[in-house]
Amino acid sequence: MLQDTYKFSVLPLLFQRFKVDPEVAHQQTLKTLAWIAQPTNMLPNWTKPAQRMAQAWCEHNCQVKSPRLGQTLWQTSFANPLGLAAGFDKDGLAAACWSLMGFGFAELGTVTCHPQPGNPQPRLFRLPQDRAGLNRMGFNNQGSLALAERLKELPVISDDPRGINLGKSKVTPLDDAAADYLQSFERLQHQGDYFVVNVSSPNTPGLRSLQAKAQLEPILATLQTANTQQKPLVIKISPDLAWADIDDILDLAQHHHLAGIIATNTTISKEHLTTKYIDATGNLVTAEAGGISGAPLRKRSTDVIRYIYQKTNGQLPIIGVGGIFTADDAWEKITAGASLLQVYTGWIYEGPWMVKNVLKGLLKKLDEHGLDNIGEAIGLNTDIPHRRLG
């Protein structure tokens, strides 16, 4: 099967034998996806048949359409619960293609008020023994103004929801964080269906300190005051927070009428990895700065999801992310309380077939549990009876 060839032949060649730089491969993937979704009238005639074939391949190999996977959240329709996590398409270069790849929604960014190059390279690493990634990208992006202009010109291929993840510019002092987030929000508020306050990346100095109640409150208050269109505003939190810190964030979420929580970002914990050294640097993985994504994050992110769901009595929507590779992983997070899911690292390791495999697996899970739709599975494996969220 093509999936097996990809996982057991292509990936080992890329990651281990040829040691292709992950960031170079990532950028090439974005260029290819952008080409697949590019309006036909902008392509040379000789490339149009190839593009049509690529689109047909995506429809056949990546998409699953079933009303049983759909739900309405924040008065927005999601065709399926599986979305693309922020960080993959920071500048919206392939924004028009994610629905073709089968995703029910996509989150662009993280984008900052000011354009910034991010941290020095190399800054993205694959850890295949752990089915994980290590990144210290540092919010490299072209800035919120460039993203806003790009999205205005974006061809409309589908009406699938789009999230926009907002971060703080590195050059902006922590005391001015609220104004920095606000300017990006004002530039983009017409372009997103929901917005994310990212205060949990480990790769911008001091950013995680903004998760503290005293520093987070003015950011949320400022954004909600400017949120005249009442766009859903959610916050993305770290998996490394103590339970008491999560409680503080949940209090703020209630006070400022946040629409949900994304649980979770990458973790700085590296103690239990099989990988010992990073080949590209020769350093111990424990000595490398950055956040870990992928399989090592799965359990902790699920535990955080379950905690939030039970703590809020199932009333605060959760987007679950961290270590999703299979339908079993996805089901675990949904039944722990996640209404929606996001993937990044798992999609890289499993390939473009992952979305279809996960969605088909979720339909099978619904059959096994005698459920009519995916909404009925939310929080099934908790002490809180499921309550449909709108």
C-alpha positions as CSV (number, residue, x, y, z in Angstrom):
1,M,0.0,0.0,0.0
2,L,1.1,3.6,-0.6
3,Q,0.7,4.4,3.1
4,D,3.2,1.6,4.0
5,T,5.6,2.7,1.3
6,Y,5.5,6.2,2.7
7,K,5.9,5.2,6.3
8,F,8.5,2.5,5.9
9,S,10.5,3.6,2.9
10,V,10.1,7.3,2.1
11,L,10.3,8.6,5.6
12,P,13.4,6.6,6.7
13,L,15.1,7.8,3.5
14,L,14.2,11.5,4.2
15,F,14.8,11.4,7.9
16,Q,17.8,9.1,8.3
17,R,19.7,8.3,5.1
18,F,19.5,11.6,3.1
19,K,18.9,13.6,6.3
20,V,16.7,16.2,4.4
21,D,16.4,19.3,6.5
22,P,12.9,19.2,8.0
23,E,12.3,22.9,7.4
24,V,13.3,22.6,3.7
25,A,10.9,19.7,3.3
26,H,8.2,21.6,5.1
27,Q,8.4,24.6,2.9
28,Q,8.4,22.4,-0.2
29,T,5.2,20.7,1.0
30,L,3.5,24.1,1.5
31,K,4.5,25.1,-2.1
32,T,3.1,21.9,-3.5
33,L,-0.2,22.3,-1.6
34,A,-0.5,25.9,-2.6
35,W,-0.1,24.9,-6.3
36,I,-2.7,22.2,-6.0
37,A,-5.3,24.7,-4.9
38,Q,-4.2,27.6,-7.1
39,P,-7.0,29.0,-9.4
40,T,-6.8,27.3,-12.8
41,N,-6.7,30.6,-14.7
42,M,-3.4,31.4,-13.0
43,L,-1.6,28.3,-14.2
44,P,0.2,27.6,-17.5
45,N,-1.9,25.3,-19.7
46,W,0.6,22.5,-19.6
47,T,0.3,22.2,-15.8
48,K,-3.5,22.1,-15.6
49,P,-3.9,18.4,-16.3
50,A,-1.4,17.6,-13.5
51,Q,-3.2,19.9,-11.1
52,R,-6.6,18.2,-11.9
53,M,-5.0,14.8,-11.3
54,A,-3.6,16.0,-8.0
55,Q,-6.9,17.4,-6.8
56,A,-8.7,14.1,-7.8
57,W,-6.0,12.2,-5.9
58,C,-6.7,14.3,-2.8
59,E,-10.5,13.8,-3.0
60,H,-10.1,10.0,-3.4
61,N,-7.3,9.4,-0.8
62,C,-7.8,12.1,1.8
63,Q,-11.5,12.9,2.2
64,V,-14.3,11.3,4.1
65,K,-17.8,12.9,4.0
66,S,-20.4,11.8,6.4
67,P,-23.1,13.9,8.3
68,R,-22.3,11.7,11.4
69,L,-18.9,13.4,11.7
70,G,-20.4,16.9,11.5
71,Q,-21.3,19.2,14.4
72,T,-22.1,22.9,15.0
73,L,-19.9,24.8,17.4
74,W,-19.9,28.5,18.0
75,Q,-22.7,28.7,15.5
76,T,-20.3,27.4,12.9
77,S,-20.6,24.1,11.0
78,F,-17.7,21.7,11.1
79,A,-17.9,18.9,8.5
80,N,-15.6,16.7,10.6
81,P,-13.7,17.2,13.9
82,L,-10.2,16.9,12.5
83,G,-8.3,20.1,11.9
84,L,-4.8,21.2,11.0
85,A,-3.0,22.7,14.0
86,A,-1.3,26.1,14.0
87,G,2.4,26.1,13.1
88,F,2.1,24.2,9.9
89,D,0.9,27.0,7.7
90,K,2.0,30.1,9.6
91,D,1.5,32.5,6.6
92,G,-1.5,30.9,5.0
93,L,0.5,29.9,2.0
94,A,-1.6,26.7,1.5
95,A,-4.8,28.0,3.1
96,A,-6.9,27.1,0.1
97,C,-5.8,23.5,0.1
98,W,-6.6,22.2,3.6
99,S,-10.2,21.2,2.8
100,L,-8.9,19.3,-0.3
101,M,-6.7,17.3,2.1
102,G,-9.8,16.3,4.1
103,F,-9.5,18.5,7.1
104,G,-12.7,19.9,8.7
105,F,-11.0,23.1,9.5
106,A,-7.5,24.6,9.6
107,E,-5.8,27.0,12.0
108,L,-3.3,29.4,10.4
109,G,-0.4,31.1,12.2
110,T,1.0,31.6,14.7
111,V,1.2,35.1,13.3
112,T,2.6,38.1,15.1
113,C,2.0,41.9,14.7
114,H,5.5,42.4,13.3
115,P,7.2,40.2,10.7
116,Q,10.0,38.2,12.3
117,P,12.6,35.7,11.1
118,G,12.3,33.4,14.1
119,N,15.2,31.7,15.8
120,P,18.5,30.7,14.2
121,Q,18.6,27.5,12.1
122,P,18.6,24.6,12.5
123,R,15.4,24.9,14.6
124,L,13.2,22.0,13.5
125,F,14.1,18.3,14.1
126,R,12.5,14.9,13.6
127,L,12.7,12.3,16.4
128,P,11.5,9.1,14.5
129,Q,12.3,6.8,17.4
130,D,9.8,8.7,19.5
131,R,7.4,9.5,16.6
132,A,8.0,13.1,17.7
133,G,9.2,16.5,16.6
134,L,11.4,19.1,18.4
135,N,11.0,22.7,17.3
136,R,12.2,26.1,18.4
137,M,11.0,28.0,15.4
138,G,10.3,31.2,17.3
139,F,7.1,32.4,15.5
140,N,8.8,32.9,12.2
141,N,6.2,34.6,10.0
142,Q,5.6,37.5,7.6
143,G,3.4,39.4,10.0
144,S,-0.3,39.8,10.5
145,L,-0.6,42.5,7.8
146,A,0.8,40.2,5.2
147,L,-1.5,37.4,6.2
148,A,-4.5,39.6,6.1
149,E,-3.7,40.8,2.6
150,R,-3.1,37.2,1.4
151,L,-6.4,35.9,2.8
152,K,-8.3,38.7,1.1
153,E,-7.1,37.4,-2.2
154,L,-7.6,33.8,-1.4
155,P,-9.8,31.8,-3.8
156,V,-12.9,30.4,-2.2
157,I,-12.8,26.6,-2.5
158,S,-14.8,25.6,0.5
159,D,-16.6,27.2,3.4
160,D,-14.7,25.1,6.0
161,P,-13.9,27.1,9.2
162,R,-10.6,28.9,9.5
163,G,-8.9,29.7,12.8
164,I,-6.1,32.3,13.2
165,N,-3.5,31.8,15.9
166,L,-2.1,35.1,17.4
167,G,1.2,35.4,19.1
168,K,3.3,38.2,20.6
169,S,6.1,39.7,18.6
170,K,9.5,39.0,20.0
171,V,10.5,42.7,19.9
172,T,7.4,43.7,21.9
173,P,8.0,44.0,25.7
174,L,5.8,41.8,27.8
175,D,4.1,44.8,29.3
176,D,2.9,45.8,25.8
177,A,1.7,42.4,24.9
178,A,-2.0,43.3,24.9
179,A,-1.5,46.0,22.3
180,D,0.6,43.7,20.1
181,Y,-2.1,41.0,20.1
182,L,-4.8,43.7,19.5
183,Q,-3.2,45.0,16.4
184,S,-3.0,41.6,14.8
185,F,-6.6,40.9,15.8
186,E,-7.9,44.1,14.3
187,R,-6.1,43.4,11.0
188,L,-7.5,39.9,10.7
189,Q,-10.8,39.9,12.5
190,H,-12.7,39.7,9.1
191,Q,-10.6,36.8,7.9
192,G,-11.0,34.2,10.7
193,D,-13.9,32.2,12.0
194,Y,-12.3,31.9,15.4
195,F,-9.1,33.4,17.0
196,V,-6.5,31.9,19.3
197,V,-4.5,33.7,21.9
198,N,-1.2,31.8,22.0
199,V,0.7,32.4,25.2
200,S,2.1,28.9,25.5
201,S,4.8,28.5,23.0
202,P,8.2,27.7,24.7
203,N,10.1,29.4,21.9
204,T,9.6,33.1,22.5
205,P,11.3,34.5,25.6
206,G,8.9,35.2,28.4
207,L,5.8,34.2,26.5
208,R,4.7,31.5,28.8
209,S,4.7,33.9,31.7
210,L,1.7,35.5,30.0
211,Q,-0.3,32.5,31.1
212,A,-0.2,33.9,34.6
213,K,-3.5,35.4,35.6
214,A,-2.3,38.9,36.2
215,Q,-0.6,39.1,32.8
216,L,-3.2,37.2,30.8
217,E,-6.2,39.2,32.0
218,P,-5.4,42.5,30.3
219,I,-4.8,40.7,27.0
220,L,-8.2,38.9,27.1
221,A,-10.0,42.1,28.2
222,T,-8.4,44.2,25.5
223,L,-9.3,41.6,22.8
224,Q,-12.8,41.1,23.9
225,T,-13.4,44.9,24.0
226,A,-12.4,45.1,20.4
227,N,-14.3,42.0,19.4
228,T,-17.3,43.8,18.1
229,Q,-18.1,40.9,15.7
230,Q,-18.2,38.5,18.6
231,K,-15.8,36.1,17.0
232,P,-15.0,33.0,19.1
233,L,-11.9,33.7,21.1
234,V,-10.0,30.8,22.6
235,I,-6.7,30.4,24.4
236,K,-4.0,27.8,23.8
237,I,-2.3,26.5,26.9
238,S,0.8,24.6,27.8
239,P,0.8,21.0,28.9
240,D,3.4,21.9,31.5
241,L,1.0,24.0,33.6
242,A,0.2,22.9,37.2
243,W,-3.5,22.1,37.8
244,A,-3.8,25.3,39.9
245,D,-2.6,27.4,37.0
246,I,-5.1,25.8,34.7
247,D,-7.8,26.6,37.2
248,D,-6.8,30.3,37.1
249,I,-7.0,30.2,33.3
250,L,-10.5,28.6,33.5
251,D,-11.6,31.3,35.8
252,L,-10.4,33.9,33.3
253,A,-12.1,32.1,30.5
254,Q,-15.4,32.3,32.3
255,H,-15.0,35.9,33.3
256,H,-14.0,37.0,29.8
257,H,-16.5,34.8,28.0
258,L,-13.9,32.8,26.1
259,A,-15.3,30.4,23.5
260,G,-12.9,27.5,24.4
261,I,-9.5,26.1,25.2
262,I,-6.9,24.5,23.0
263,A,-5.1,21.7,24.9
264,T,-2.3,21.6,24.4
265,N,0.9,23.2,22.9
266,T,4.2,21.5,22.8
267,T,6.0,20.3,26.0
268,I,9.4,21.2,27.3
269,S,9.7,17.8,29.0
270,K,12.3,15.6,27.4
271,E,13.1,13.2,30.2
272,H,11.4,10.1,28.8
273,L,12.5,10.2,25.1
274,T,14.1,7.2,23.4
275,T,16.1,9.6,21.3
276,K,19.4,10.6,23.1
277,Y,21.1,12.9,20.6
278,I,20.1,15.3,17.8
279,D,22.2,14.3,14.8
280,A,22.1,17.7,13.2
281,T,23.7,19.3,16.2
282,G,25.4,16.4,18.0
283,N,23.9,17.6,21.3
284,L,21.9,15.6,23.8
285,V,18.2,16.1,23.2
286,T,17.8,17.1,26.8
287,A,20.2,20.0,26.2
288,E,18.3,21.3,23.1
289,A,15.9,24.2,23.5
290,G,12.4,23.8,22.1
291,G,9.1,22.1,22.5
292,I,8.4,18.4,21.9
293,S,5.3,17.4,19.8
294,G,3.9,14.1,18.7
295,A,3.5,10.8,20.5
296,P,5.3,11.7,23.8
297,L,2.7,14.4,24.3
298,R,-0.4,12.2,23.8
299,K,-1.2,11.2,27.4
300,R,-0.5,14.5,29.0
301,S,-2.6,16.4,26.6
302,T,-5.5,13.9,27.0
303,D,-5.2,14.3,30.8
304,V,-5.4,18.1,30.5
305,I,-8.5,17.7,28.2
306,R,-10.2,15.4,30.7
307,Y,-9.4,17.8,33.6
308,I,-10.8,20.8,31.8
309,Y,-13.9,19.0,30.7
310,Q,-14.7,17.8,34.2
311,K,-13.7,21.0,35.9
312,T,-16.1,23.0,33.6
313,N,-18.8,20.4,33.7
314,G,-18.5,20.0,30.0
315,Q,-19.6,23.6,29.3
316,L,-16.3,24.9,27.7
317,P,-15.5,23.6,24.3
318,I,-12.0,22.0,24.0
319,I,-9.9,21.6,20.9
320,G,-7.6,18.6,21.6
321,V,-4.1,18.4,20.1
322,G,-1.1,16.4,20.9
323,G,0.0,12.9,19.8
324,I,-2.9,12.1,17.4
325,F,-1.8,9.5,14.9
326,T,-4.7,7.1,14.6
327,A,-8.4,6.8,15.1
328,D,-7.8,5.3,18.6
329,D,-5.8,8.4,19.5
330,A,-8.5,10.7,18.2
331,W,-11.3,8.7,20.0
332,E,-9.3,8.9,23.3
333,K,-9.3,12.7,23.1
334,I,-13.0,13.1,22.1
335,T,-14.2,10.8,24.8
336,A,-12.0,12.7,27.3
337,G,-13.9,15.8,26.4
338,A,-12.6,17.3,23.1
339,S,-15.2,18.7,20.7
340,L,-12.6,19.2,18.0
341,L,-9.1,17.9,17.3
342,Q,-5.9,19.2,15.6
343,V,-3.0,17.3,14.1
344,Y,0.5,18.3,12.9
345,T,3.3,15.9,13.8
346,G,1.1,12.8,13.3
347,W,0.2,14.0,9.8
348,I,3.8,14.2,8.9
349,Y,4.6,10.7,10.1
350,E,1.4,9.0,8.8
351,G,1.2,10.9,5.5
352,P,-1.7,12.6,3.7
353,W,-3.8,9.4,4.1
354,M,-4.0,10.0,7.8
355,V,-7.1,12.2,7.7
356,K,-9.1,9.6,5.8
357,N,-7.9,6.8,8.0
358,V,-8.8,8.6,11.2
359,L,-12.2,9.7,10.0
360,K,-13.1,6.3,8.8
361,G,-11.9,4.9,12.1
362,L,-14.1,7.4,14.0
363,L,-17.2,6.2,12.0
364,K,-16.3,2.7,13.0
365,K,-16.1,3.7,16.7
366,L,-19.5,5.3,16.5
367,D,-20.9,2.0,15.1
368,E,-19.2,0.0,17.9
369,H,-20.7,2.3,20.6
370,G,-24.1,2.6,19.0
371,L,-23.8,6.3,18.6
372,D,-25.5,8.3,15.8
373,N,-22.9,11.2,15.6
374,I,-19.6,12.4,16.8
375,G,-21.1,14.9,19.2
376,E,-22.5,12.1,21.3
377,A,-19.0,10.8,22.0
378,I,-17.7,14.0,23.5
379,G,-16.8,13.3,27.2
380,L,-18.1,9.7,27.0
381,N,-15.1,8.5,29.1
382,T,-15.5,11.0,31.9
383,D,-17.7,11.4,35.0
384,I,-19.7,14.2,33.4
385,P,-22.7,13.4,31.2
386,H,-22.3,14.8,27.7
387,R,-23.9,18.1,27.1
388,R,-24.2,19.3,23.5
389,L,-22.3,22.6,23.0
390,G,-23.4,25.2,20.6
